[in-house]
JSON list of C-alpha atoms and ligand atoms in Angstrom, two decimals:
[
{"chain": "A", "resi": 13, "resn": "UNK", "atom": "CA", "xyz": [-17.03, 30.58, -7.53]},
{"chain": "A", "resi": 14, "resn": "UNK", "atom": "CA", "xyz": [-13.67, 32.09, -8.30]},
{"chain": "A", "resi": 15, "resn": "UNK", "atom": "CA", "xyz": [-12.49, 35.49, -7.27]},
{"chain": "A", "resi": 16, "resn": "UNK", "atom": "CA", "xyz": [-10.79, 37.53, -9.93]},
{"chain": "A", "resi": 17, "resn": "UNK", "atom": "CA", "xyz": [-7.06, 36.95, -9.90]},
{"chain": "A", "resi": 18, "resn": "UNK", "atom": "CA", "xyz": [-7.02, 34.37, -7.14]},
{"chain": "A", "resi": 19, "resn": "UNK", "atom": "CA", "xyz": [-7.44, 30.65, -6.70]},
{"chain": "A", "resi": 20, "resn": "UNK", "atom": "CA", "xyz": [-10.89, 29.15, -7.00]},
{"chain": "A", "resi": 21, "resn": "UNK", "atom": "CA", "xyz": [-12.52, 28.49, -3.67]},
{"chain": "A", "resi": 22, "resn": "UNK", "atom": "CA", "xyz": [-13.40, 24.95, -2.79]},
{"chain": "A", "resi": 23, "resn": "UNK", "atom": "CA", "xyz": [-16.08, 24.85, -0.09]},
{"chain": "A", "resi": 24, "resn": "UNK", "atom": "CA", "xyz": [-14.20, 24.80, 3.19]},
{"chain": "A", "resi": 25, "resn": "UNK", "atom": "CA", "xyz": [-10.89, 24.73, 1.41]},
{"chain": "A", "resi": 26, "resn": "UNK", "atom": "CA", "xyz": [-7.92, 26.88, 0.60]},
{"chain": "A", "resi": 27, "resn": "UNK", "atom": "CA", "xyz": [-4.97, 26.96, -1.78]},
{"chain": "A", "resi": 28, "resn": "UNK", "atom": "CA", "xyz": [-5.87, 23.75, -3.56]},
{"chain": "A", "resi": 29, "resn": "UNK", "atom": "CA", "xyz": [-6.03, 24.92, -7.07]},
{"chain": "A", "resi": 30, "resn": "UNK", "atom": "CA", "xyz": [-4.61, 26.73, -9.99]},
{"chain": "A", "resi": 31, "resn": "UNK", "atom": "CA", "xyz": [-5.48, 30.33, -10.89]},
{"chain": "A", "resi": 32, "resn": "UNK", "atom": "CA", "xyz": [-8.34, 30.59, -13.36]},
{"chain": "A", "resi": 33, "resn": "UNK", "atom": "CA", "xyz": [-9.62, 27.07, -12.76]},
{"chain": "A", "resi": 34, "resn": "UNK", "atom": "CA", "xyz": [-13.38, 26.62, -12.53]},
{"chain": "A", "resi": 35, "resn": "UNK", "atom": "CA", "xyz": [-15.40, 24.28, -10.38]},
{"chain": "A", "resi": 36, "resn": "UNK", "atom": "CA", "xyz": [-18.25, 21.93, -11.22]},
{"chain": "A", "resi": 37, "resn": "UNK", "atom": "CA", "xyz": [-20.41, 21.64, -8.11]},
{"chain": "A", "resi": 38, "resn": "UNK", "atom": "CA", "xyz": [-20.64, 17.94, -7.28]},
{"chain": "A", "resi": 39, "resn": "UNK", "atom": "CA", "xyz": [-20.12, 15.75, -4.22]},
{"chain": "A", "resi": 40, "resn": "UNK", "atom": "CA", "xyz": [-16.49, 15.95, -5.15]},
{"chain": "A", "resi": 41, "resn": "UNK", "atom": "CA", "xyz": [-15.87, 19.31, -6.79]},
{"chain": "A", "resi": 42, "resn": "UNK", "atom": "CA", "xyz": [-13.97, 18.99, -10.06]},
{"chain": "A", "resi": 43, "resn": "UNK", "atom": "CA", "xyz": [-11.76, 21.98, -10.70]},
{"chain": "A", "resi": 44, "resn": "UNK", "atom": "CA", "xyz": [-10.63, 22.32, -14.26]},
{"chain": "A", "resi": 45, "resn": "UNK", "atom": "CA", "xyz": [-9.02, 24.59, -16.79]},
{"chain": "A", "resi": 46, "resn": "UNK", "atom": "CA", "xyz": [-11.78, 26.47, -18.65]},
{"chain": "A", "resi": 47, "resn": "UNK", "atom": "CA", "xyz": [-11.18, 24.59, -21.91]},
{"chain": "A", "resi": 48, "resn": "UNK", "atom": "CA", "xyz": [-11.55, 21.19, -20.20]},
{"chain": "A", "resi": 49, "resn": "UNK", "atom": "CA", "xyz": [-15.18, 21.52, -19.13]},
{"chain": "A", "resi": 50, "resn": "UNK", "atom": "CA", "xyz": [-16.47, 18.53, -21.15]},
{"chain": "A", "resi": 51, "resn": "UNK", "atom": "CA", "xyz": [-13.77, 16.23, -19.78]},
{"chain": "A", "resi": 52, "resn": "UNK", "atom": "CA", "xyz": [-14.40, 17.58, -16.27]},
{"chain": "A", "resi": 53, "resn": "UNK", "atom": "CA", "xyz": [-18.08, 16.61, -16.61]},
{"chain": "A", "resi": 54, "resn": "UNK", "atom": "CA", "xyz": [-17.12, 13.11, -17.72]},
{"chain": "A", "resi": 55, "resn": "UNK", "atom": "CA", "xyz": [-14.74, 12.73, -14.78]},
{"chain": "A", "resi": 56, "resn": "UNK", "atom": "CA", "xyz": [-17.32, 14.24, -12.43]},
{"chain": "A", "resi": 57, "resn": "UNK", "atom": "CA", "xyz": [-19.69, 11.47, -13.49]},
{"chain": "A", "resi": 58, "resn": "UNK", "atom": "CA", "xyz": [-17.13, 8.77, -12.68]},
{"chain": "A", "resi": 59, "resn": "UNK", "atom": "CA", "xyz": [-16.35, 10.42, -9.35]},
{"chain": "A", "resi": 60, "resn": "UNK", "atom": "CA", "xyz": [-20.05, 10.54, -8.48]},
{"chain": "A", "resi": 61, "resn": "UNK", "atom": "CA", "xyz": [-20.43, 6.84, -9.27]},
{"chain": "A", "resi": 62, "resn": "UNK", "atom": "CA", "xyz": [-17.31, 5.95, -7.30]},
{"chain": "A", "resi": 63, "resn": "UNK", "atom": "CA", "xyz": [-18.31, 8.14, -4.37]},
{"chain": "A", "resi": 64, "resn": "UNK", "atom": "CA", "xyz": [-21.71, 6.47, -4.09]},
{"chain": "A", "resi": 65, "resn": "UNK", "atom": "CA", "xyz": [-20.41, 2.93, -4.61]},
{"chain": "A", "resi": 66, "resn": "UNK", "atom": "CA", "xyz": [-17.44, 3.18, -2.24]},
{"chain": "A", "resi": 67, "resn": "UNK", "atom": "CA", "xyz": [-19.48, 4.94, 0.46]},
{"chain": "A", "resi": 68, "resn": "UNK", "atom": "CA", "xyz": [-21.99, 2.12, 0.24]},
{"chain": "A", "resi": 69, "resn": "UNK", "atom": "CA", "xyz": [-19.36, -0.57, 0.26]},
{"chain": "A", "resi": 70, "resn": "UNK", "atom": "CA", "xyz": [-17.12, 0.72, 3.04]},
{"chain": "A", "resi": 71, "resn": "UNK", "atom": "CA", "xyz": [-17.98, 1.45, 6.61]},
{"chain": "A", "resi": 72, "resn": "UNK", "atom": "CA", "xyz": [-16.86, 5.06, 6.41]},
{"chain": "A", "resi": 73, "resn": "UNK", "atom": "CA", "xyz": [-18.23, 8.33, 5.19]},
{"chain": "A", "resi": 74, "resn": "UNK", "atom": "CA", "xyz": [-16.57, 9.62, 2.06]},
{"chain": "A", "resi": 75, "resn": "UNK", "atom": "CA", "xyz": [-13.46, 11.75, 2.42]},
{"chain": "A", "resi": 76, "resn": "UNK", "atom": "CA", "xyz": [-13.72, 15.49, 1.95]},
{"chain": "A", "resi": 77, "resn": "UNK", "atom": "CA", "xyz": [-11.65, 16.00, -1.14]},
{"chain": "A", "resi": 78, "resn": "UNK", "atom": "CA", "xyz": [-11.59, 17.86, -4.43]},
{"chain": "A", "resi": 79, "resn": "UNK", "atom": "CA", "xyz": [-10.52, 16.75, -7.87]},
{"chain": "A", "resi": 80, "resn": "UNK", "atom": "CA", "xyz": [-8.27, 18.81, -10.08]},
{"chain": "A", "resi": 81, "resn": "UNK", "atom": "CA", "xyz": [-8.24, 18.19, -13.82]},
{"chain": "A", "resi": 82, "resn": "UNK", "atom": "CA", "xyz": [-4.96, 19.70, -14.92]},
{"chain": "A", "resi": 83, "resn": "UNK", "atom": "CA", "xyz": [-4.23, 20.98, -18.41]},
{"chain": "A", "resi": 84, "resn": "UNK", "atom": "CA", "xyz": [-0.96, 19.63, -19.82]},
{"chain": "A", "resi": 85, "resn": "UNK", "atom": "CA", "xyz": [0.62, 23.09, -19.77]},
{"chain": "A", "resi": 86, "resn": "UNK", "atom": "CA", "xyz": [-0.15, 23.52, -16.04]},
{"chain": "A", "resi": 87, "resn": "UNK", "atom": "CA", "xyz": [1.17, 20.14, -14.89]},
{"chain": "A", "resi": 88, "resn": "UNK", "atom": "CA", "xyz": [4.26, 21.55, -13.17]},
{"chain": "A", "resi": 89, "resn": "UNK", "atom": "CA", "xyz": [2.06, 23.85, -11.06]},
{"chain": "A", "resi": 90, "resn": "UNK", "atom": "CA", "xyz": [-0.25, 21.14, -9.67]},
{"chain": "A", "resi": 91, "resn": "UNK", "atom": "CA", "xyz": [-0.15, 20.54, -5.90]},
{"chain": "A", "resi": 92, "resn": "UNK", "atom": "CA", "xyz": [2.00, 17.56, -4.93]},
{"chain": "A", "resi": 93, "resn": "UNK", "atom": "CA", "xyz": [3.94, 16.09, -2.02]},
{"chain": "A", "resi": 94, "resn": "UNK", "atom": "CA", "xyz": [7.45, 16.63, -3.41]},
{"chain": "A", "resi": 95, "resn": "UNK", "atom": "CA", "xyz": [9.22, 19.72, -4.70]},
{"chain": "A", "resi": 96, "resn": "UNK", "atom": "CA", "xyz": [9.88, 18.25, -8.14]},
{"chain": "A", "resi": 97, "resn": "UNK", "atom": "CA", "xyz": [6.98, 17.86, -10.58]},
{"chain": "A", "resi": 98, "resn": "UNK", "atom": "CA", "xyz": [5.79, 14.31, -11.14]},
{"chain": "A", "resi": 99, "resn": "UNK", "atom": "CA", "xyz": [6.06, 12.65, -14.56]},
{"chain": "A", "resi": 100, "resn": "UNK", "atom": "CA", "xyz": [3.30, 14.04, -16.79]},
{"chain": "A", "resi": 101, "resn": "UNK", "atom": "CA", "xyz": [0.14, 12.06, -17.33]},
{"chain": "A", "resi": 102, "resn": "UNK", "atom": "CA", "xyz": [0.16, 10.08, -14.06]},
{"chain": "A", "resi": 103, "resn": "UNK", "atom": "CA", "xyz": [-2.83, 10.70, -11.75]},
{"chain": "A", "resi": 104, "resn": "UNK", "atom": "CA", "xyz": [-2.19, 10.86, -8.03]},
{"chain": "A", "resi": 105, "resn": "UNK", "atom": "CA", "xyz": [-3.80, 11.74, -4.72]},
{"chain": "A", "resi": 106, "resn": "UNK", "atom": "CA", "xyz": [-2.12, 14.28, -2.47]},
{"chain": "A", "resi": 107, "resn": "UNK", "atom": "CA", "xyz": [-2.80, 15.62, 0.99]},
{"chain": "A", "resi": 108, "resn": "UNK", "atom": "CA", "xyz": [-0.47, 18.57, 0.36]},
{"chain": "A", "resi": 109, "resn": "UNK", "atom": "CA", "xyz": [-3.51, 20.81, -0.24]},
{"chain": "A", "resi": 110, "resn": "UNK", "atom": "CA", "xyz": [-6.61, 21.47, 1.83]},
{"chain": "A", "resi": 111, "resn": "UNK", "atom": "CA", "xyz": [-8.93, 19.79, 1.13]},
{"chain": "A", "resi": 112, "resn": "UNK", "atom": "CA", "xyz": [-6.75, 16.94, -0.19]},
{"chain": "A", "resi": 113, "resn": "UNK", "atom": "CA", "xyz": [-6.89, 16.70, -3.93]},
{"chain": "A", "resi": 114, "resn": "UNK", "atom": "CA", "xyz": [-7.11, 14.01, -6.54]},
{"chain": "A", "resi": 115, "resn": "UNK", "atom": "CA", "xyz": [-4.94, 15.27, -9.39]},
{"chain": "A", "resi": 116, "resn": "UNK", "atom": "CA", "xyz": [-5.89, 14.05, -12.84]},
{"chain": "A", "resi": 117, "resn": "UNK", "atom": "CA", "xyz": [-4.02, 14.90, -16.03]},
{"chain": "A", "resi": 118, "resn": "UNK", "atom": "CA", "xyz": [-5.75, 16.16, -19.15]},
{"chain": "A", "resi": 119, "resn": "UNK", "atom": "CA", "xyz": [-4.28, 13.14, -20.95]},
{"chain": "A", "resi": 120, "resn": "UNK", "atom": "CA", "xyz": [-3.21, 9.89, -19.32]},
{"chain": "A", "resi": 121, "resn": "UNK", "atom": "CA", "xyz": [0.41, 8.98, -20.06]},
{"chain": "A", "resi": 122, "resn": "UNK", "atom": "CA", "xyz": [0.80, 6.69, -23.10]},
{"chain": "A", "resi": 123, "resn": "UNK", "atom": "CA", "xyz": [1.83, 3.80, -20.86]},
{"chain": "A", "resi": 124, "resn": "UNK", "atom": "CA", "xyz": [-1.71, 3.50, -19.45]},
{"chain": "A", "resi": 125, "resn": "UNK", "atom": "CA", "xyz": [-3.16, 0.40, -20.93]},
{"chain": "A", "resi": 126, "resn": "UNK", "atom": "CA", "xyz": [-5.02, -1.36, -22.16]},
{"chain": "A", "resi": 127, "resn": "UNK", "atom": "CA", "xyz": [-6.88, 1.57, -23.68]},
{"chain": "A", "resi": 128, "resn": "UNK", "atom": "CA", "xyz": [-10.58, 0.85, -23.60]},
{"chain": "A", "resi": 129, "resn": "UNK", "atom": "CA", "xyz": [-13.76, 2.56, -22.44]},
{"chain": "A", "resi": 130, "resn": "UNK", "atom": "CA", "xyz": [-12.90, 1.29, -18.96]},
{"chain": "A", "resi": 131, "resn": "UNK", "atom": "CA", "xyz": [-9.41, 2.80, -18.70]},
{"chain": "A", "resi": 132, "resn": "UNK", "atom": "CA", "xyz": [-10.38, 6.27, -17.48]},
{"chain": "A", "resi": 133, "resn": "UNK", "atom": "CA", "xyz": [-13.16, 5.27, -15.07]},
{"chain": "A", "resi": 134, "resn": "UNK", "atom": "CA", "xyz": [-10.99, 2.53, -13.52]},
{"chain": "A", "resi": 135, "resn": "UNK", "atom": "CA", "xyz": [-8.16, 5.04, -13.12]},
{"chain": "A", "resi": 136, "resn": "UNK", "atom": "CA", "xyz": [-10.45, 7.60, -11.46]},
{"chain": "A", "resi": 137, "resn": "UNK", "atom": "CA", "xyz": [-11.92, 4.98, -9.10]},
{"chain": "A", "resi": 138, "resn": "UNK", "atom": "CA", "xyz": [-8.44, 3.70, -8.23]},
{"chain": "A", "resi": 139, "resn": "UNK", "atom": "CA", "xyz": [-7.34, 7.16, -7.10]},
{"chain": "A", "resi": 140, "resn": "UNK", "atom": "CA", "xyz": [-10.64, 7.72, -5.30]},
{"chain": "A", "resi": 141, "resn": "UNK", "atom": "CA", "xyz": [-10.13, 4.45, -3.40]},
{"chain": "A", "resi": 142, "resn": "UNK", "atom": "CA", "xyz": [-6.68, 5.70, -2.31]},
{"chain": "A", "resi": 143, "resn": "UNK", "atom": "CA", "xyz": [-8.44, 8.83, -1.01]},
{"chain": "A", "resi": 144, "resn": "UNK", "atom": "CA", "xyz": [-10.96, 6.74, 0.97]},
{"chain": "A", "resi": 145, "resn": "UNK", "atom": "CA", "xyz": [-8.15, 4.66, 2.45]},
{"chain": "A", "resi": 146, "resn": "UNK", "atom": "CA", "xyz": [-6.10, 7.73, 3.37]},
{"chain": "A", "resi": 147, "resn": "UNK", "atom": "CA", "xyz": [-9.04, 9.40, 5.11]},
{"chain": "A", "resi": 148, "resn": "UNK", "atom": "CA", "xyz": [-7.54, 7.68, 8.15]},
{"chain": "A", "resi": 149, "resn": "UNK", "atom": "CA", "xyz": [-3.92, 7.03, 9.02]},
{"chain": "A", "resi": 150, "resn": "UNK", "atom": "CA", "xyz": [-2.50, 3.99, 7.31]},
{"chain": "A", "resi": 151, "resn": "UNK", "atom": "CA", "xyz": [0.83, 2.37, 8.13]},
{"chain": "A", "resi": 152, "resn": "UNK", "atom": "CA", "xyz": [3.31, 1.41, 5.44]},
{"chain": "A", "resi": 153, "resn": "UNK", "atom": "CA", "xyz": [2.57, -1.84, 3.61]},
{"chain": "A", "resi": 154, "resn": "UNK", "atom": "CA", "xyz": [4.25, -3.75, 0.79]},
{"chain": "A", "resi": 155, "resn": "UNK", "atom": "CA", "xyz": [3.45, -2.09, -2.55]},
{"chain": "A", "resi": 156, "resn": "UNK", "atom": "CA", "xyz": [1.44, -5.09, -3.74]},
{"chain": "A", "resi": 157, "resn": "UNK", "atom": "CA", "xyz": [-1.09, -4.76, -0.90]},
{"chain": "A", "resi": 158, "resn": "UNK", "atom": "CA", "xyz": [-1.18, -0.96, -1.03]},
{"chain": "A", "resi": 159, "resn": "UNK", "atom": "CA", "xyz": [-2.06, -1.09, -4.74]},
{"chain": "A", "resi": 160, "resn": "UNK", "atom": "CA", "xyz": [-4.19, -4.24, -4.62]},
{"chain": "A", "resi": 161, "resn": "UNK", "atom": "CA", "xyz": [-6.75, -2.49, -2.46]},
{"chain": "A", "resi": 162, "resn": "UNK", "atom": "CA", "xyz": [-7.52, 0.37, -4.90]},
{"chain": "A", "resi": 163, "resn": "UNK", "atom": "CA", "xyz": [-7.37, -1.96, -7.91]},
{"chain": "A", "resi": 164, "resn": "UNK", "atom": "CA", "xyz": [-9.88, -4.35, -6.35]},
{"chain": "A", "resi": 165, "resn": "UNK", "atom": "CA", "xyz": [-12.02, -1.39, -5.22]},
{"chain": "A", "resi": 166, "resn": "UNK", "atom": "CA", "xyz": [-12.08, 0.08, -8.73]},
{"chain": "A", "resi": 167, "resn": "UNK", "atom": "CA", "xyz": [-13.20, -3.28, -10.14]},
{"chain": "A", "resi": 168, "resn": "UNK", "atom": "CA", "xyz": [-15.88, -3.46, -7.45]},
{"chain": "A", "resi": 169, "resn": "UNK", "atom": "CA", "xyz": [-17.18, -0.03, -8.47]},
{"chain": "A", "resi": 170, "resn": "UNK", "atom": "CA", "xyz": [-17.31, -1.21, -12.10]},
{"chain": "A", "resi": 171, "resn": "UNK", "atom": "CA", "xyz": [-19.43, -4.19, -11.00]},
{"chain": "A", "resi": 172, "resn": "UNK", "atom": "CA", "xyz": [-21.79, -1.95, -9.05]},
{"chain": "A", "resi": 173, "resn": "UNK", "atom": "CA", "xyz": [-22.33, 0.50, -11.90]},
{"chain": "A", "resi": 174, "resn": "UNK", "atom": "CA", "xyz": [-22.57, -2.26, -14.53]},
{"chain": "A", "resi": 175, "resn": "UNK", "atom": "CA", "xyz": [-19.45, -1.36, -16.50]},
{"chain": "A", "resi": 176, "resn": "UNK", "atom": "CA", "xyz": [-18.29, -4.52, -18.28]},
{"chain": "A", "resi": 177, "resn": "UNK", "atom": "CA", "xyz": [-14.55, -5.12, -18.04]},
{"chain": "A", "resi": 178, "resn": "UNK", "atom": "CA", "xyz": [-14.50, -8.02, -20.50]},
{"chain": "A", "resi": 179, "resn": "UNK", "atom": "CA", "xyz": [-13.02, -6.09, -23.42]},
{"chain": "A", "resi": 180, "resn": "UNK", "atom": "CA", "xyz": [-10.48, -4.48, -21.08]},
{"chain": "A", "resi": 181, "resn": "UNK", "atom": "CA", "xyz": [-9.38, -7.73, -19.46]},
{"chain": "A", "resi": 182, "resn": "UNK", "atom": "CA", "xyz": [-9.05, -9.53, -22.77]},
{"chain": "A", "resi": 183, "resn": "UNK", "atom": "CA", "xyz": [-6.28, -7.09, -23.72]},
{"chain": "A", "resi": 184, "resn": "UNK", "atom": "CA", "xyz": [-4.18, -7.54, -20.59]},
{"chain": "A", "resi": 185, "resn": "UNK", "atom": "CA", "xyz": [-1.07, -9.60, -21.08]},
{"chain": "A", "resi": 186, "resn": "UNK", "atom": "CA", "xyz": [-1.04, -12.13, -18.30]},
{"chain": "A", "resi": 187, "resn": "UNK", "atom": "CA", "xyz": [2.65, -13.09, -18.18]},
{"chain": "A", "resi": 188, "resn": "UNK", "atom": "CA", "xyz": [4.87, -10.12, -17.39]},
{"chain": "A", "resi": 189, "resn": "UNK", "atom": "CA", "xyz": [7.63, -12.29, -15.90]},
{"chain": "A", "resi": 190, "resn": "UNK", "atom": "CA", "xyz": [6.91, -11.46, -12.28]},
{"chain": "A", "resi": 191, "resn": "UNK", "atom": "CA", "xyz": [4.10, -11.84, -9.77]},
{"chain": "A", "resi": 192, "resn": "UNK", "atom": "CA", "xyz": [2.62, -9.12, -7.60]},
{"chain": "A", "resi": 193, "resn": "UNK", "atom": "CA", "xyz": [4.83, -10.28, -4.73]},
{"chain": "A", "resi": 194, "resn": "UNK", "atom": "CA", "xyz": [8.04, -10.66, -6.72]},
{"chain": "A", "resi": 195, "resn": "UNK", "atom": "CA", "xyz": [7.65, -7.29, -8.47]},
{"chain": "A", "resi": 196, "resn": "UNK", "atom": "CA", "xyz": [10.35, -4.88, -7.31]},
{"chain": "A", "resi": 197, "resn": "UNK", "atom": "CA", "xyz": [10.53, -1.12, -7.58]},
{"chain": "A", "resi": 198, "resn": "UNK", "atom": "CA", "xyz": [12.13, 0.86, -9.06]},
{"chain": "A", "resi": 199, "resn": "UNK", "atom": "CA", "xyz": [10.74, -0.42, -12.32]},
{"chain": "A", "resi": 200, "resn": "UNK", "atom": "CA", "xyz": [10.06, 1.12, -15.68]},
{"chain": "A", "resi": 201, "resn": "UNK", "atom": "CA", "xyz": [6.61, 2.48, -16.52]},
{"chain": "A", "resi": 202, "resn": "UNK", "atom": "CA", "xyz": [5.66, -0.59, -18.61]},
{"chain": "A", "resi": 203, "resn": "UNK", "atom": "CA", "xyz": [6.46, -2.93, -15.73]},
{"chain": "A", "resi": 204, "resn": "UNK", "atom": "CA", "xyz": [4.57, -0.65, -13.33]},
{"chain": "A", "resi": 205, "resn": "UNK", "atom": "CA", "xyz": [1.54, -0.92, -15.60]},
{"chain": "A", "resi": 206, "resn": "UNK", "atom": "CA", "xyz": [1.89, -4.71, -15.82]},
{"chain": "A", "resi": 207, "resn": "UNK", "atom": "CA", "xyz": [2.08, -4.81, -12.02]},
{"chain": "A", "resi": 208, "resn": "UNK", "atom": "CA", "xyz": [-1.15, -2.80, -11.77]},
{"chain": "A", "resi": 209, "resn": "UNK", "atom": "CA", "xyz": [-2.85, -5.01, -14.34]},
{"chain": "A", "resi": 210, "resn": "UNK", "atom": "CA", "xyz": [-1.85, -8.17, -12.45]},
{"chain": "A", "resi": 211, "resn": "UNK", "atom": "CA", "xyz": [-3.39, -6.60, -9.35]},
{"chain": "A", "resi": 212, "resn": "UNK", "atom": "CA", "xyz": [-6.55, -5.81, -11.30]},
{"chain": "A", "resi": 213, "resn": "UNK", "atom": "CA", "xyz": [-6.82, -9.45, -12.41]},
{"chain": "A", "resi": 214, "resn": "UNK", "atom": "CA", "xyz": [-6.23, -10.62, -8.84]},
{"chain": "A", "resi": 215, "resn": "UNK", "atom": "CA", "xyz": [-8.83, -8.15, -7.55]},
{"chain": "A", "resi": 216, "resn": "UNK", "atom": "CA", "xyz": [-11.43, -9.29, -10.05]},
{"chain": "A", "resi": 217, "resn": "UNK", "atom": "CA", "xyz": [-10.68, -12.92, -9.18]},
{"chain": "A", "resi": 218, "resn": "UNK", "atom": "CA", "xyz": [-11.19, -12.09, -5.50]},
{"chain": "A", "resi": 219, "resn": "UNK", "atom": "CA", "xyz": [-14.49, -10.34, -6.21]},
{"chain": "A", "resi": 220, "resn": "UNK", "atom": "CA", "xyz": [-15.73, -13.31, -8.22]},
{"chain": "A", "resi": 221, "resn": "UNK", "atom": "CA", "xyz": [-14.69, -15.79, -5.56]},
{"chain": "A", "resi": 222, "resn": "UNK", "atom": "CA", "xyz": [-15.50, -13.90, -2.34]},
{"chain": "A", "resi": 223, "resn": "UNK", "atom": "CA", "xyz": [-17.82, -11.01, -3.31]},
{"chain": "A", "resi": 224, "resn": "UNK", "atom": "CA", "xyz": [-17.15, -7.39, -2.37]},
{"chain": "A", "resi": 225, "resn": "UNK", "atom": "CA", "xyz": [-17.42, -8.01, 1.38]},
{"chain": "A", "resi": 226, "resn": "UNK", "atom": "CA", "xyz": [-13.66, -8.46, 1.68]},
{"chain": "A", "resi": 227, "resn": "UNK", "atom": "CA", "xyz": [-13.13, -4.80, 0.78]},
{"chain": "A", "resi": 228, "resn": "UNK", "atom": "CA", "xyz": [-14.54, -3.26, 3.97]},
{"chain": "A", "resi": 229, "resn": "UNK", "atom": "CA", "xyz": [-12.66, -5.94, 5.90]},
{"chain": "A", "resi": 230, "resn": "UNK", "atom": "CA", "xyz": [-9.29, -5.14, 4.35]},
{"chain": "A", "resi": 231, "resn": "UNK", "atom": "CA", "xyz": [-9.85, -1.38, 4.76]},
{"chain": "A", "resi": 232, "resn": "UNK", "atom": "CA", "xyz": [-10.69, -1.93, 8.45]},
{"chain": "A", "resi": 233, "resn": "UNK", "atom": "CA", "xyz": [-7.71, -4.26, 8.89]},
{"chain": "A", "resi": 234, "resn": "UNK", "atom": "CA", "xyz": [-5.32, -1.67, 7.43]},
{"chain": "A", "resi": 235, "resn": "UNK", "atom": "CA", "xyz": [-6.75, 1.11, 9.60]},
{"chain": "A", "resi": 236, "resn": "UNK", "atom": "CA", "xyz": [-6.31, -1.01, 12.71]},
{"chain": "A", "resi": 237, "resn": "UNK", "atom": "CA", "xyz": [-2.64, -1.82, 12.08]},
{"chain": "A", "resi": 238, "resn": "UNK", "atom": "CA", "xyz": [-0.25, 0.43, 13.97]},
{"chain": "A", "resi": 239, "resn": "UNK", "atom": "CA", "xyz": [3.09, -1.05, 13.00]},
{"chain": "A", "resi": 240, "resn": "UNK", "atom": "CA", "xyz": [4.65, -1.28, 9.57]},
{"chain": "A", "resi": 241, "resn": "UNK", "atom": "CA", "xyz": [3.13, -4.23, 7.71]},
{"chain": "A", "resi": 242, "resn": "UNK", "atom": "CA", "xyz": [5.74, -6.62, 6.30]},
{"chain": "A", "resi": 243, "resn": "UNK", "atom": "CA", "xyz": [5.18, -9.15, 3.54]},
{"chain": "A", "resi": 244, "resn": "UNK", "atom": "CA", "xyz": [4.09, -12.00, 5.81]},
{"chain": "A", "resi": 245, "resn": "UNK", "atom": "CA", "xyz": [1.71, -9.77, 7.75]},
{"chain": "A", "resi": 246, "resn": "UNK", "atom": "CA", "xyz": [0.28, -8.37, 4.50]},
{"chain": "A", "resi": 247, "resn": "UNK", "atom": "CA", "xyz": [-0.55, -11.90, 3.32]},
{"chain": "A", "resi": 248, "resn": "UNK", "atom": "CA", "xyz": [-2.19, -12.69, 6.66]},
{"chain": "A", "resi": 249, "resn": "UNK", "atom": "CA", "xyz": [-4.29, -9.52, 6.56]},
{"chain": "A", "resi": 250, "resn": "UNK", "atom": "CA", "xyz": [-5.48, -10.08, 3.00]},
{"chain": "A", "resi": 251, "resn": "UNK", "atom": "CA", "xyz": [-6.14, -13.81, 3.49]},
{"chain": "A", "resi": 252, "resn": "UNK", "atom": "CA", "xyz": [-8.11, -13.03, 6.65]},
{"chain": "A", "resi": 253, "resn": "UNK", "atom": "CA", "xyz": [-10.15, -10.35, 4.89]},
{"chain": "A", "resi": 254, "resn": "UNK", "atom": "CA", "xyz": [-10.95, -12.67, 1.99]},
{"chain": "A", "resi": 255, "resn": "UNK", "atom": "CA", "xyz": [-12.41, -15.42, 4.15]},
{"chain": "A", "resi": 256, "resn": "UNK", "atom": "CA", "xyz": [-11.81, -18.90, 5.58]},
{"chain": "A", "resi": 257, "resn": "UNK", "atom": "CA", "xyz": [-9.94, -20.29, 2.56]},
{"chain": "A", "resi": 258, "resn": "UNK", "atom": "CA", "xyz": [-8.39, -16.99, 1.58]},
{"chain": "A", "resi": 259, "resn": "UNK", "atom": "CA", "xyz": [-4.84, -18.21, 2.04]},
{"chain": "A", "resi": 260, "resn": "UNK", "atom": "CA", "xyz": [-5.33, -21.28, -0.14]},
{"chain": "A", "resi": 261, "resn": "UNK", "atom": "CA", "xyz": [-7.05, -19.21, -2.79]},
{"chain": "A", "resi": 262, "resn": "UNK", "atom": "CA", "xyz": [-4.19, -16.68, -2.89]},
{"chain": "A", "resi": 263, "resn": "UNK", "atom": "CA", "xyz": [-1.64, -19.48, -3.15]},
{"chain": "A", "resi": 264, "resn": "UNK", "atom": "CA", "xyz": [-3.57, -20.89, -6.13]},
{"chain": "A", "resi": 265, "resn": "UNK", "atom": "CA", "xyz": [-3.43, -17.64, -8.11]},
{"chain": "A", "resi": 266, "resn": "UNK", "atom": "CA", "xyz": [-0.65, -17.27, -10.62]},
{"chain": "A", "resi": 267, "resn": "UNK", "atom": "CA", "xyz": [-0.72, -13.45, -10.24]},
{"chain": "A", "resi": 268, "resn": "UNK", "atom": "CA", "xyz": [0.24, -13.91, -6.60]},
{"chain": "B", "resi": 319, "resn": "ZN", "atom": "ZN1", "xyz": [-2.35, 3.55, -6.70]}
]
């Protein structure tokens, strides 16, 4: 649906994309460099699964967004919130374009790990969960809660679509020397990844203990907050969303 010499049109959108990029028509259009069609189809499949699962799980309609699969050589041109390009290979969600766009690199940065069949789908579902959350205004929260929600949501999608995470989880090192609450930015990429993997373990533990029902509750709780959420408030919100013994369960988890 591109016009010669101009950006591809996303239905209802403008200026989202890079010149010459093509679109796969899906619930979430995947725009991609012409040579990345096969990868775009793979990602489109994960987005479709995530879109269906998260729409079913949460009490909201899916956000109107597009995905942009960016070739390595075009990374500096991708839409983003800041003037300076982001480090290559790190996916992100940005509302700097219309519709907002989930930006995915051709190749994930080497730090992404463990590398298993689950790495890419979990990464796509994580970013998609950010997009669902940001379909409404969200106040600032501690990083651990802001990243716990998409990590738990991505694990919940995996459960719904029957993607086993056993091989993936068995390769996560469980003792990075910090917990999700003691982790402090700025941190190096390896520590950032360890932080995300701790949150994934905590999310999976929460799903096993409480089921996926805590996810719509924590999304709703975050949307209802109108003041910045501090650490104590974040714990209260998550414990409340988990259920009656949520606080005790959190306290019992070594990731926490
Ligand atoms: Zn994130």
